[in-house]
Amino acid sequence: NTTLLGSQVLEAMIDERVVEQEAAKEGITVTDQEIDAAIQQAFGFYANGTPTPQATFTPVVASTLSATQLAIVTLTPTPTKEPTATEMPTATPPAVEPTATAISSPYPTSTPYTLEGFKTRYSDVLKSMAEIKFTEADFRKAFKASLLRDKMSKKISADTPRTEEQVWARHILLADEQAAKDALARLQKGEAWDALAKELSKDTSNKDTGGDLGWFNKSKMVKEFSDAAFALKIGEISQPVKTSFGYHIIQVLGHEDRALDAAFYAQKQNDAFEEWIATKSKELGVKKYDITSLTPSDPAFPTQAAK
């Protein structure tokens, strides 16, 4: 879709200009040496030797159950993420923002580990890009923009909290309000939660484990469910809660601040940076105009670019 592509390119250009202006205010710069190193790494060449992968582990927080929790539940909350060891290089090539050159740039399929191999492959890529009038200066500018964005992102997201409020809850999902009221009445008369969940819950993914949902944050569930769960105290059972899935009976089993796993922490950092970009764009008075009339409906690509 050419209109969508045009909008994405326009957004990328706006983001680049915002980052560039704000970085200048902060005195954040990118040197030629940094650009050289980033290009070399993108081609798999490391002047000081290939980085040694280091194992990183995602912590799994095991909560200590209180007397109240032990009195109402016999299962242990399922960790939201199992501990894994992920191979991550100590030096990561920068991610260049997608542009039209991504289609035509024949990045190496094998890794040249020698300086001579890098220079040869780099030269071949520049020749290929010249066919679509993309110069070495343009190539370096793209890497500079990526590095500048990375530096600003790290600065803006540096204060992203590493913990967040979460609840551990279980639920019984019913098709209609009357069925939910009937289930609640049975619970209030003393019937076992696990047995009722197995018998009545429409959520087949967890009905056999007492409707256990594990730990989750405020944005994990739909708003109606999340609002109800976070308002409950440990051990409390909700009145029927209506969502697009049906009617829920919810019981909260835990409520605490918990450490974010590596992947979710990285997402929170990215969200913080994207929010900053949006705020700065508004402050700078950025105006976006309709580019439909300027977007070619049938762009012509060089033969080499289509291969």
PDB file of C-alpha atoms in Angstrom, residues 1-306:
ATOM      1  CA  ASN A   1       0.000   0.000   0.000  1.00  0.00           C
ATOM      2  CA  THR A   2       1.780   3.102  -1.246  1.00  0.00           C
ATOM      3  CA  THR A   3      -0.191   5.474   0.999  1.00  0.00           C
ATOM      4  CA  LEU A   4       0.721   3.464   4.099  1.00  0.00           C
ATOM      5  CA  LEU A   5       4.362   3.288   3.059  1.00  0.00           C
ATOM      6  CA  GLY A   6       4.399   7.012   2.423  1.00  0.00           C
ATOM      7  CA  SER A   7       2.936   7.688   5.878  1.00  0.00           C
ATOM      8  CA  GLN A   8       5.508   5.418   7.526  1.00  0.00           C
ATOM      9  CA  VAL A   9       8.366   7.170   5.742  1.00  0.00           C
ATOM     10  CA  LEU A  10       6.959  10.568   6.731  1.00  0.00           C
ATOM     11  CA  GLU A  11       6.701   9.478  10.390  1.00  0.00           C
ATOM     12  CA  ALA A  12      10.293   8.227  10.298  1.00  0.00           C
ATOM     13  CA  MET A  13      11.482  11.531   8.844  1.00  0.00           C
ATOM     14  CA  ILE A  14       9.640  13.506  11.530  1.00  0.00           C
ATOM     15  CA  ASP A  15      11.076  11.319  14.290  1.00  0.00           C
ATOM     16  CA  GLU A  16      14.563  11.750  12.866  1.00  0.00           C
ATOM     17  CA  ARG A  17      14.294  15.537  12.815  1.00  0.00           C
ATOM     18  CA  VAL A  18      12.864  15.680  16.351  1.00  0.00           C
ATOM     19  CA  VAL A  19      15.667  13.484  17.678  1.00  0.00           C
ATOM     20  CA  GLU A  20      18.270  15.521  15.811  1.00  0.00           C
ATOM     21  CA  GLN A  21      17.057  18.842  17.233  1.00  0.00           C
ATOM     22  CA  GLU A  22      16.641  17.583  20.791  1.00  0.00           C
ATOM     23  CA  ALA A  23      20.011  15.821  20.741  1.00  0.00           C
ATOM     24  CA  ALA A  24      21.667  19.084  19.732  1.00  0.00           C
ATOM     25  CA  LYS A  25      20.043  20.817  22.726  1.00  0.00           C
ATOM     26  CA  GLU A  26      21.404  18.085  25.006  1.00  0.00           C
ATOM     27  CA  GLY A  27      24.878  18.185  23.458  1.00  0.00           C
ATOM     28  CA  ILE A  28      24.550  14.573  22.277  1.00  0.00           C
ATOM     29  CA  THR A  29      26.559  13.855  19.139  1.00  0.00           C
ATOM     30  CA  VAL A  30      27.743  10.968  16.976  1.00  0.00           C
ATOM     31  CA  THR A  31      31.351  10.881  15.804  1.00  0.00           C
ATOM     32  CA  ASP A  32      32.697   9.647  12.471  1.00  0.00           C
ATOM     33  CA  GLN A  33      34.507   6.918  14.372  1.00  0.00           C
ATOM     34  CA  GLU A  34      31.222   5.698  15.854  1.00  0.00           C
ATOM     35  CA  ILE A  35      29.645   5.622  12.398  1.00  0.00           C
ATOM     36  CA  ASP A  36      32.634   3.675  11.034  1.00  0.00           C
ATOM     37  CA  ALA A  37      32.376   1.128  13.821  1.00  0.00           C
ATOM     38  CA  ALA A  38      28.601   0.742  13.362  1.00  0.00           C
ATOM     39  CA  ILE A  39      28.956   0.137   9.613  1.00  0.00           C
ATOM     40  CA  GLN A  40      31.726  -2.396  10.183  1.00  0.00           C
ATOM     41  CA  GLN A  41      29.642  -4.248  12.739  1.00  0.00           C
ATOM     42  CA  ALA A  42      26.634  -4.262  10.394  1.00  0.00           C
ATOM     43  CA  PHE A  43      28.837  -6.174   7.953  1.00  0.00           C
ATOM     44  CA  GLY A  44      30.053  -8.539  10.660  1.00  0.00           C
ATOM     45  CA  PHE A  45      33.530  -7.046  10.909  1.00  0.00           C
ATOM     46  CA  TYR A  46      34.882  -6.238  14.385  1.00  0.00           C
ATOM     47  CA  ALA A  47      38.228  -4.490  14.402  1.00  0.00           C
ATOM     48  CA  ASN A  48      39.026  -5.762  17.901  1.00  0.00           C
ATOM     49  CA  GLY A  49      37.751  -9.292  17.356  1.00  0.00           C
ATOM     50  CA  THR A  50      34.315 -10.890  17.346  1.00  0.00           C
ATOM     51  CA  PRO A  51      32.449 -10.214  20.612  1.00  0.00           C
ATOM     52  CA  THR A  52      32.099 -13.138  22.987  1.00  0.00           C
ATOM     53  CA  PRO A  53      28.446 -13.996  23.648  1.00  0.00           C
ATOM     54  CA  GLN A  54      27.387 -13.632  27.255  1.00  0.00           C
ATOM     55  CA  ALA A  55      24.515 -15.510  28.840  1.00  0.00           C
ATOM     56  CA  THR A  56      21.812 -13.311  30.317  1.00  0.00           C
ATOM     57  CA  PHE A  57      19.113 -14.605  32.603  1.00  0.00           C
ATOM     58  CA  THR A  58      15.554 -13.444  33.127  1.00  0.00           C
ATOM     59  CA  PRO A  59      14.810 -13.424  36.851  1.00  0.00           C
ATOM     60  CA  VAL A  60      11.680 -15.172  38.040  1.00  0.00           C
ATOM     61  CA  VAL A  61      10.358 -13.718  41.267  1.00  0.00           C
ATOM     62  CA  ALA A  62       9.080 -16.326  43.719  1.00  0.00           C
ATOM     63  CA  SER A  63       6.739 -14.670  46.195  1.00  0.00           C
ATOM     64  CA  THR A  64       6.492 -15.768  49.807  1.00  0.00           C
ATOM     65  CA  LEU A  65       2.837 -16.559  50.475  1.00  0.00           C
ATOM     66  CA  SER A  66       1.243 -14.969  53.517  1.00  0.00           C
ATOM     67  CA  ALA A  67      -0.994 -16.831  55.968  1.00  0.00           C
ATOM     68  CA  THR A  68      -4.029 -15.331  54.224  1.00  0.00           C
ATOM     69  CA  GLN A  69      -2.874 -16.583  50.847  1.00  0.00           C
ATOM     70  CA  LEU A  70      -2.033 -20.038  52.170  1.00  0.00           C
ATOM     71  CA  ALA A  71      -5.510 -20.265  53.638  1.00  0.00           C
ATOM     72  CA  ILE A  72      -7.283 -19.664  50.319  1.00  0.00           C
ATOM     73  CA  VAL A  73      -5.094 -21.340  47.724  1.00  0.00           C
ATOM     74  CA  THR A  74      -3.032 -24.490  47.448  1.00  0.00           C
ATOM     75  CA  LEU A  75      -1.338 -23.901  44.089  1.00  0.00           C
ATOM     76  CA  THR A  76       1.786 -21.860  43.438  1.00  0.00           C
ATOM     77  CA  PRO A  77       1.444 -18.961  40.997  1.00  0.00           C
ATOM     78  CA  THR A  78       2.807 -19.810  37.580  1.00  0.00           C
ATOM     79  CA  PRO A  79       5.747 -17.527  36.689  1.00  0.00           C
ATOM     80  CA  THR A  80       4.941 -15.323  33.741  1.00  0.00           C
ATOM     81  CA  LYS A  81       8.262 -16.313  32.201  1.00  0.00           C
ATOM     82  CA  GLU A  82      10.435 -19.357  32.742  1.00  0.00           C
ATOM     83  CA  PRO A  83      14.142 -18.739  33.452  1.00  0.00           C
ATOM     84  CA  THR A  84      16.114 -18.850  30.232  1.00  0.00           C
ATOM     85  CA  ALA A  85      19.685 -18.196  29.197  1.00  0.00           C
ATOM     86  CA  THR A  86      19.763 -16.053  26.069  1.00  0.00           C
ATOM     87  CA  GLU A  87      22.890 -15.628  24.010  1.00  0.00           C
ATOM     88  CA  MET A  88      23.430 -11.923  23.462  1.00  0.00           C
ATOM     89  CA  PRO A  89      26.564 -10.371  21.918  1.00  0.00           C
ATOM     90  CA  THR A  90      28.224  -7.666  23.968  1.00  0.00           C
ATOM     91  CA  ALA A  91      28.340  -5.443  20.902  1.00  0.00           C
ATOM     92  CA  THR A  92      25.087  -5.234  18.942  1.00  0.00           C
ATOM     93  CA  PRO A  93      24.969  -3.725  15.439  1.00  0.00           C
ATOM     94  CA  PRO A  94      22.617  -0.733  15.352  1.00  0.00           C
ATOM     95  CA  ALA A  95      19.253  -1.225  13.749  1.00  0.00           C
ATOM     96  CA  VAL A  96      19.071   1.096  10.742  1.00  0.00           C
ATOM     97  CA  GLU A  97      15.632   2.623  10.256  1.00  0.00           C
ATOM     98  CA  PRO A  98      13.846   0.989   7.295  1.00  0.00           C
ATOM     99  CA  THR A  99      14.113   3.013   4.122  1.00  0.00           C
ATOM    100  CA  ALA A 100      13.832   2.364   0.432  1.00  0.00           C
ATOM    101  CA  THR A 101      17.474   1.233   0.447  1.00  0.00           C
ATOM    102  CA  ALA A 102      16.504  -1.762   2.573  1.00  0.00           C
ATOM    103  CA  ILE A 103      15.090  -3.289  -0.596  1.00  0.00           C
ATOM    104  CA  SER A 104      18.118  -2.653  -2.756  1.00  0.00           C
ATOM    105  CA  SER A 105      21.029  -2.926  -0.335  1.00  0.00           C
ATOM    106  CA  PRO A 106      22.556  -6.410  -0.728  1.00  0.00           C
ATOM    107  CA  TYR A 107      23.774  -6.858   2.823  1.00  0.00           C
ATOM    108  CA  PRO A 108      26.246  -9.722   3.177  1.00  0.00           C
ATOM    109  CA  THR A 109      24.863 -13.222   3.528  1.00  0.00           C
ATOM    110  CA  SER A 110      28.162 -14.473   4.952  1.00  0.00           C
ATOM    111  CA  THR A 111      30.287 -12.717   7.545  1.00  0.00           C
ATOM    112  CA  PRO A 112      33.610 -11.188   6.385  1.00  0.00           C
ATOM    113  CA  TYR A 113      35.866 -11.193   9.447  1.00  0.00           C
ATOM    114  CA  THR A 114      38.856  -9.565   7.774  1.00  0.00           C
ATOM    115  CA  LEU A 115      39.374  -5.890   7.017  1.00  0.00           C
ATOM    116  CA  GLU A 116      39.972  -6.716   3.361  1.00  0.00           C
ATOM    117  CA  GLY A 117      36.751  -8.735   3.182  1.00  0.00           C
ATOM    118  CA  PHE A 118      34.784  -5.921   4.775  1.00  0.00           C
ATOM    119  CA  LYS A 119      36.189  -3.295   2.391  1.00  0.00           C
ATOM    120  CA  THR A 120      35.374  -5.419  -0.657  1.00  0.00           C
ATOM    121  CA  ARG A 121      31.806  -6.094   0.441  1.00  0.00           C
ATOM    122  CA  TYR A 122      31.263  -2.483   1.479  1.00  0.00           C
ATOM    123  CA  SER A 123      32.469  -1.292  -1.909  1.00  0.00           C
ATOM    124  CA  ASP A 124      30.089  -3.697  -3.676  1.00  0.00           C
ATOM    125  CA  VAL A 125      27.157  -2.414  -1.645  1.00  0.00           C
ATOM    126  CA  LEU A 126      27.985   1.225  -2.419  1.00  0.00           C
ATOM    127  CA  LYS A 127      28.149   0.429  -6.150  1.00  0.00           C
ATOM    128  CA  SER A 128      24.771  -1.276  -5.977  1.00  0.00           C
ATOM    129  CA  MET A 129      23.200   1.638  -4.118  1.00  0.00           C
ATOM    130  CA  ALA A 130      24.631   4.114  -6.628  1.00  0.00           C
ATOM    131  CA  GLU A 131      22.216   2.672  -9.187  1.00  0.00           C
ATOM    132  CA  ILE A 132      19.330   4.172  -7.228  1.00  0.00           C
ATOM    133  CA  LYS A 133      21.262   7.385  -6.555  1.00  0.00           C
ATOM    134  CA  PHE A 134      21.901   6.524  -2.902  1.00  0.00           C
ATOM    135  CA  THR A 135      25.383   7.779  -2.061  1.00  0.00           C
ATOM    136  CA  GLU A 136      27.871   6.788   0.612  1.00  0.00           C
ATOM    137  CA  ALA A 137      27.041  10.070   2.365  1.00  0.00           C
ATOM    138  CA  ASP A 138      23.365   9.016   2.442  1.00  0.00           C
ATOM    139  CA  PHE A 139      24.399   5.607   3.774  1.00  0.00           C
ATOM    140  CA  ARG A 140      26.457   7.130   6.574  1.00  0.00           C
ATOM    141  CA  LYS A 141      23.676   9.601   7.351  1.00  0.00           C
ATOM    142  CA  ALA A 142      21.273   6.693   7.915  1.00  0.00           C
ATOM    143  CA  PHE A 143      23.697   5.096  10.382  1.00  0.00           C
ATOM    144  CA  LYS A 144      24.238   8.418  12.126  1.00  0.00           C
ATOM    145  CA  ALA A 145      20.483   8.880  12.566  1.00  0.00           C
ATOM    146  CA  SER A 146      20.184   5.376  14.000  1.00  0.00           C
ATOM    147  CA  LEU A 147      23.039   5.925  16.465  1.00  0.00           C
ATOM    148  CA  LEU A 148      21.663   9.309  17.521  1.00  0.00           C
ATOM    149  CA  ARG A 149      18.237   7.788  18.087  1.00  0.00           C
ATOM    150  CA  ASP A 150      19.790   5.015  20.175  1.00  0.00           C
ATOM    151  CA  LYS A 151      21.661   7.523  22.359  1.00  0.00           C
ATOM    152  CA  MET A 152      18.580   9.667  22.903  1.00  0.00           C
ATOM    153  CA  SER A 153      16.465   6.599  23.620  1.00  0.00           C
ATOM    154  CA  LYS A 154      18.886   5.467  26.309  1.00  0.00           C
ATOM    155  CA  LYS A 155      18.860   8.914  27.894  1.00  0.00           C
ATOM    156  CA  ILE A 156      15.078   9.320  27.848  1.00  0.00           C
ATOM    157  CA  SER A 157      14.325   5.804  29.080  1.00  0.00           C
ATOM    158  CA  ALA A 158      17.080   5.653  31.698  1.00  0.00           C
ATOM    159  CA  ASP A 159      14.615   6.258  34.537  1.00  0.00           C
ATOM    160  CA  THR A 160      12.104   3.609  33.427  1.00  0.00           C
ATOM    161  CA  PRO A 161      11.057   1.754  36.604  1.00  0.00           C
ATOM    162  CA  ARG A 162      12.284  -1.831  36.820  1.00  0.00           C
ATOM    163  CA  THR A 163       9.301  -2.890  38.909  1.00  0.00           C
ATOM    164  CA  GLU A 164       5.553  -2.398  38.615  1.00  0.00           C
ATOM    165  CA  GLU A 165       2.384  -3.105  40.539  1.00  0.00           C
ATOM    166  CA  GLN A 166       0.911  -6.503  39.688  1.00  0.00           C
ATOM    167  CA  VAL A 167      -1.791  -8.800  40.987  1.00  0.00           C
ATOM    168  CA  TRP A 168      -2.076 -12.568  41.034  1.00  0.00           C
ATOM    169  CA  ALA A 169      -5.669 -13.599  40.401  1.00  0.00           C
ATOM    170  CA  ARG A 170      -7.914 -16.444  39.379  1.00  0.00           C
ATOM    171  CA  HIS A 171     -11.321 -16.322  37.742  1.00  0.00           C
ATOM    172  CA  ILE A 172     -14.366 -18.306  36.704  1.00  0.00           C
ATOM    173  CA  LEU A 173     -15.797 -17.228  33.356  1.00  0.00           C
ATOM    174  CA  LEU A 174     -19.538 -17.601  32.775  1.00  0.00           C
ATOM    175  CA  ALA A 175     -21.646 -16.985  29.687  1.00  0.00           C
ATOM    176  CA  ASP A 176     -24.251 -14.688  31.277  1.00  0.00           C
ATOM    177  CA  GLU A 177     -24.913 -12.640  34.398  1.00  0.00           C
ATOM    178  CA  GLN A 178     -27.362 -15.073  35.981  1.00  0.00           C
ATOM    179  CA  ALA A 179     -24.918 -17.957  35.639  1.00  0.00           C
ATOM    180  CA  ALA A 180     -22.245 -15.765  37.268  1.00  0.00           C
ATOM    181  CA  LYS A 181     -24.580 -14.877  40.156  1.00  0.00           C
ATOM    182  CA  ASP A 182     -25.413 -18.557  40.657  1.00  0.00           C
ATOM    183  CA  ALA A 183     -21.710 -19.476  40.735  1.00  0.00           C
ATOM    184  CA  LEU A 184     -21.008 -16.695  43.240  1.00  0.00           C
ATOM    185  CA  ALA A 185     -23.828 -17.937  45.468  1.00  0.00           C
ATOM    186  CA  ARG A 186     -22.360 -21.440  45.459  1.00  0.00           C
ATOM    187  CA  LEU A 187     -18.963 -20.034  46.435  1.00  0.00           C
ATOM    188  CA  GLN A 188     -20.513 -18.057  49.269  1.00  0.00           C
ATOM    189  CA  LYS A 189     -22.128 -21.258  50.553  1.00  0.00           C
ATOM    190  CA  GLY A 190     -18.690 -22.826  50.842  1.00  0.00           C
ATOM    191  CA  GLU A 191     -18.208 -24.830  47.646  1.00  0.00           C
ATOM    192  CA  ALA A 192     -14.580 -25.234  46.563  1.00  0.00           C
ATOM    193  CA  TRP A 193     -13.324 -22.696  44.059  1.00  0.00           C
ATOM    194  CA  ASP A 194     -11.213 -25.228  42.102  1.00  0.00           C
ATOM    195  CA  ALA A 195     -14.151 -27.612  41.699  1.00  0.00           C
ATOM    196  CA  LEU A 196     -16.479 -24.854  40.507  1.00  0.00           C
ATOM    197  CA  ALA A 197     -13.903 -23.508  38.056  1.00  0.00           C
ATOM    198  CA  LYS A 198     -13.466 -26.973  36.563  1.00  0.00           C
ATOM    199  CA  GLU A 199     -17.224 -27.499  36.328  1.00  0.00           C
ATOM    200  CA  LEU A 200     -18.413 -24.080  35.177  1.00  0.00           C
ATOM    201  CA  SER A 201     -15.664 -21.905  33.684  1.00  0.00           C
ATOM    202  CA  LYS A 202     -15.786 -21.210  29.957  1.00  0.00           C
ATOM    203  CA  ASP A 203     -12.085 -20.373  29.956  1.00  0.00           C
ATOM    204  CA  THR A 204     -10.700 -23.738  28.845  1.00  0.00           C
ATOM    205  CA  SER A 205      -7.107 -22.496  29.051  1.00  0.00           C
ATOM    206  CA  ASN A 206      -7.139 -22.515  32.876  1.00  0.00           C
ATOM    207  CA  LYS A 207     -10.393 -24.053  34.169  1.00  0.00           C
ATOM    208  CA  ASP A 208      -8.527 -27.220  35.190  1.00  0.00           C
ATOM    209  CA  THR A 209      -6.054 -25.207  37.286  1.00  0.00           C
ATOM    210  CA  GLY A 210      -8.660 -23.277  39.238  1.00  0.00           C
ATOM    211  CA  GLY A 211      -8.829 -20.431  36.729  1.00  0.00           C
ATOM    212  CA  ASP A 212      -5.314 -19.333  37.716  1.00  0.00           C
ATOM    213  CA  LEU A 213      -4.173 -16.337  35.651  1.00  0.00           C
ATOM    214  CA  GLY A 214      -0.789 -15.886  37.311  1.00  0.00           C
ATOM    215  CA  TRP A 215       0.651 -12.422  37.863  1.00  0.00           C
ATOM    216  CA  PHE A 216      -0.292  -9.570  35.527  1.00  0.00           C
ATOM    217  CA  ASN A 217      -0.044  -5.790  35.309  1.00  0.00           C
ATOM    218  CA  LYS A 218      -2.797  -3.246  34.698  1.00  0.00           C
ATOM    219  CA  SER A 219      -2.441  -3.299  30.920  1.00  0.00           C
ATOM    220  CA  LYS A 220      -2.410  -7.081  30.520  1.00  0.00           C
ATOM    221  CA  MET A 221      -6.166  -7.625  30.794  1.00  0.00           C
ATOM    222  CA  VAL A 222      -9.150  -5.774  29.343  1.00  0.00           C
ATOM    223  CA  LYS A 223      -9.934  -2.603  31.305  1.00  0.00           C
ATOM    224  CA  GLU A 224     -13.097  -3.838  33.078  1.00  0.00           C
ATOM    225  CA  PHE A 225     -11.323  -6.962  34.322  1.00  0.00           C
ATOM    226  CA  SER A 226      -8.150  -5.116  35.309  1.00  0.00           C
ATOM    227  CA  ASP A 227     -10.016  -2.363  37.176  1.00  0.00           C
ATOM    228  CA  ALA A 228     -11.943  -4.933  39.196  1.00  0.00           C
ATOM    229  CA  ALA A 229      -8.919  -7.110  39.971  1.00  0.00           C
ATOM    230  CA  PHE A 230      -6.691  -4.246  41.116  1.00  0.00           C
ATOM    231  CA  ALA A 231      -9.454  -2.899  43.367  1.00  0.00           C
ATOM    232  CA  LEU A 232      -9.750  -6.173  45.298  1.00  0.00           C
ATOM    233  CA  LYS A 233      -7.808  -7.016  48.430  1.00  0.00           C
ATOM    234  CA  ILE A 234      -6.053 -10.366  48.808  1.00  0.00           C
ATOM    235  CA  GLY A 235      -8.688 -13.044  49.298  1.00  0.00           C
ATOM    236  CA  GLU A 236     -11.611 -10.903  48.172  1.00  0.00           C
ATOM    237  CA  ILE A 237     -14.056 -12.250  45.586  1.00  0.00           C
ATOM    238  CA  SER A 238     -15.690  -9.868  43.142  1.00  0.00           C
ATOM    239  CA  GLN A 239     -19.271  -9.488  42.088  1.00  0.00           C
ATOM    240  CA  PRO A 240     -19.851 -10.560  38.451  1.00  0.00           C
ATOM    241  CA  VAL A 241     -17.654  -8.465  36.134  1.00  0.00           C
ATOM    242  CA  LYS A 242     -18.809  -8.028  32.549  1.00  0.00           C
ATOM    243  CA  THR A 243     -16.259  -7.958  29.714  1.00  0.00           C
ATOM    244  CA  SER A 244     -16.378  -8.794  26.013  1.00  0.00           C
ATOM    245  CA  PHE A 245     -15.600 -12.401  26.979  1.00  0.00           C
ATOM    246  CA  GLY A 246     -18.564 -12.868  29.302  1.00  0.00           C
ATOM    247  CA  TYR A 247     -19.059 -12.534  33.066  1.00  0.00           C
ATOM    248  CA  HIS A 248     -16.170 -13.158  35.460  1.00  0.00           C
ATOM    249  CA  ILE A 249     -15.995 -14.024  39.132  1.00  0.00           C
ATOM    250  CA  ILE A 250     -12.529 -12.858  40.217  1.00  0.00           C
ATOM    251  CA  GLN A 251     -10.494 -13.603  43.315  1.00  0.00           C
ATOM    252  CA  VAL A 252      -7.192 -11.853  43.995  1.00  0.00           C
ATOM    253  CA  LEU A 253      -4.500 -14.056  45.518  1.00  0.00           C
ATOM    254  CA  GLY A 254      -1.562 -11.661  45.569  1.00  0.00           C
ATOM    255  CA  HIS A 255      -0.819  -7.957  45.176  1.00  0.00           C
ATOM    256  CA  GLU A 256       2.721  -6.541  45.075  1.00  0.00           C
ATOM    257  CA  ASP A 257       5.398  -4.664  43.129  1.00  0.00           C
ATOM    258  CA  ARG A 258       7.332  -7.132  40.992  1.00  0.00           C
ATOM    259  CA  ALA A 259      10.478  -6.968  38.872  1.00  0.00           C
ATOM    260  CA  LEU A 260       9.989  -6.727  35.106  1.00  0.00           C
ATOM    261  CA  ASP A 261      11.564  -9.406  32.941  1.00  0.00           C
ATOM    262  CA  ALA A 262      14.148  -8.259  30.377  1.00  0.00           C
ATOM    263  CA  ALA A 263      11.803  -8.317  27.375  1.00  0.00           C
ATOM    264  CA  PHE A 264       9.016  -6.381  29.073  1.00  0.00           C
ATOM    265  CA  TYR A 265      11.457  -3.867  30.561  1.00  0.00           C
ATOM    266  CA  ALA A 266      12.835  -3.226  27.057  1.00  0.00           C
ATOM    267  CA  GLN A 267       9.270  -2.707  25.801  1.00  0.00           C
ATOM    268  CA  LYS A 268       8.556  -0.232  28.604  1.00  0.00           C
ATOM    269  CA  GLN A 269      11.716   1.674  27.687  1.00  0.00           C
ATOM    270  CA  ASN A 270      10.653   1.803  24.046  1.00  0.00           C
ATOM    271  CA  ASP A 271       7.167   2.980  25.047  1.00  0.00           C
ATOM    272  CA  ALA A 272       8.707   5.771  27.138  1.00  0.00           C
ATOM    273  CA  PHE A 273      10.815   6.919  24.192  1.00  0.00           C
ATOM    274  CA  GLU A 274       7.897   6.813  21.731  1.00  0.00           C
ATOM    275  CA  GLU A 275       5.818   8.850  24.165  1.00  0.00           C
ATOM    276  CA  TRP A 276       8.647  11.378  24.423  1.00  0.00           C
ATOM    277  CA  ILE A 277       8.820  11.617  20.611  1.00  0.00           C
ATOM    278  CA  ALA A 278       5.068  12.295  20.426  1.00  0.00           C
ATOM    279  CA  THR A 279       5.266  14.947  23.160  1.00  0.00           C
ATOM    280  CA  LYS A 280       8.216  16.733  21.567  1.00  0.00           C
ATOM    281  CA  SER A 281       6.570  16.665  18.136  1.00  0.00           C
ATOM    282  CA  LYS A 282       3.545  18.410  19.624  1.00  0.00           C
ATOM    283  CA  GLU A 283       5.701  20.953  21.480  1.00  0.00           C
ATOM    284  CA  LEU A 284       7.608  21.741  18.285  1.00  0.00           C
ATOM    285  CA  GLY A 285       4.359  22.312  16.397  1.00  0.00           C
ATOM    286  CA  VAL A 286       4.954  19.564  13.849  1.00  0.00           C
ATOM    287  CA  LYS A 287       2.258  19.574  11.168  1.00  0.00           C
ATOM    288  CA  LYS A 288       1.595  16.622   8.884  1.00  0.00           C
ATOM    289  CA  TYR A 289      -0.050  17.213   5.546  1.00  0.00           C
ATOM    290  CA  ASP A 290      -1.858  14.792   3.256  1.00  0.00           C
ATOM    291  CA  ILE A 291       0.784  13.245   1.008  1.00  0.00           C
ATOM    292  CA  THR A 292      -1.582  11.075  -1.031  1.00  0.00           C
ATOM    293  CA  SER A 293      -1.187  13.217  -4.135  1.00  0.00           C
ATOM    294  CA  LEU A 294       2.598  13.035  -3.812  1.00  0.00           C
ATOM    295  CA  THR A 295       2.779   9.255  -3.444  1.00  0.00           C
ATOM    296  CA  PRO A 296       3.387   7.402  -6.737  1.00  0.00           C
ATOM    297  CA  SER A 297       0.821   4.664  -7.320  1.00  0.00           C
ATOM    298  CA  ASP A 298       3.172   2.583  -9.439  1.00  0.00           C
ATOM    299  CA  PRO A 299       6.782   3.352  -8.496  1.00  0.00           C
ATOM    300  CA  ALA A 300       9.435   2.163 -10.935  1.00  0.00           C
ATOM    301  CA  PHE A 301      12.363   0.323  -9.351  1.00  0.00           C
ATOM    302  CA  PRO A 302      15.670  -0.345 -11.087  1.00  0.00           C
ATOM    303  CA  THR A 303      16.030  -3.926 -12.301  1.00  0.00           C
ATOM    304  CA  GLN A 304      18.865  -4.543  -9.817  1.00  0.00           C
ATOM    305  CA  ALA A 305      16.711  -3.384  -6.886  1.00  0.00           C
ATOM    306  CA  ALA A 306      14.011  -5.920  -7.699  1.00  0.00           C
TER     307      ALA A 306
END
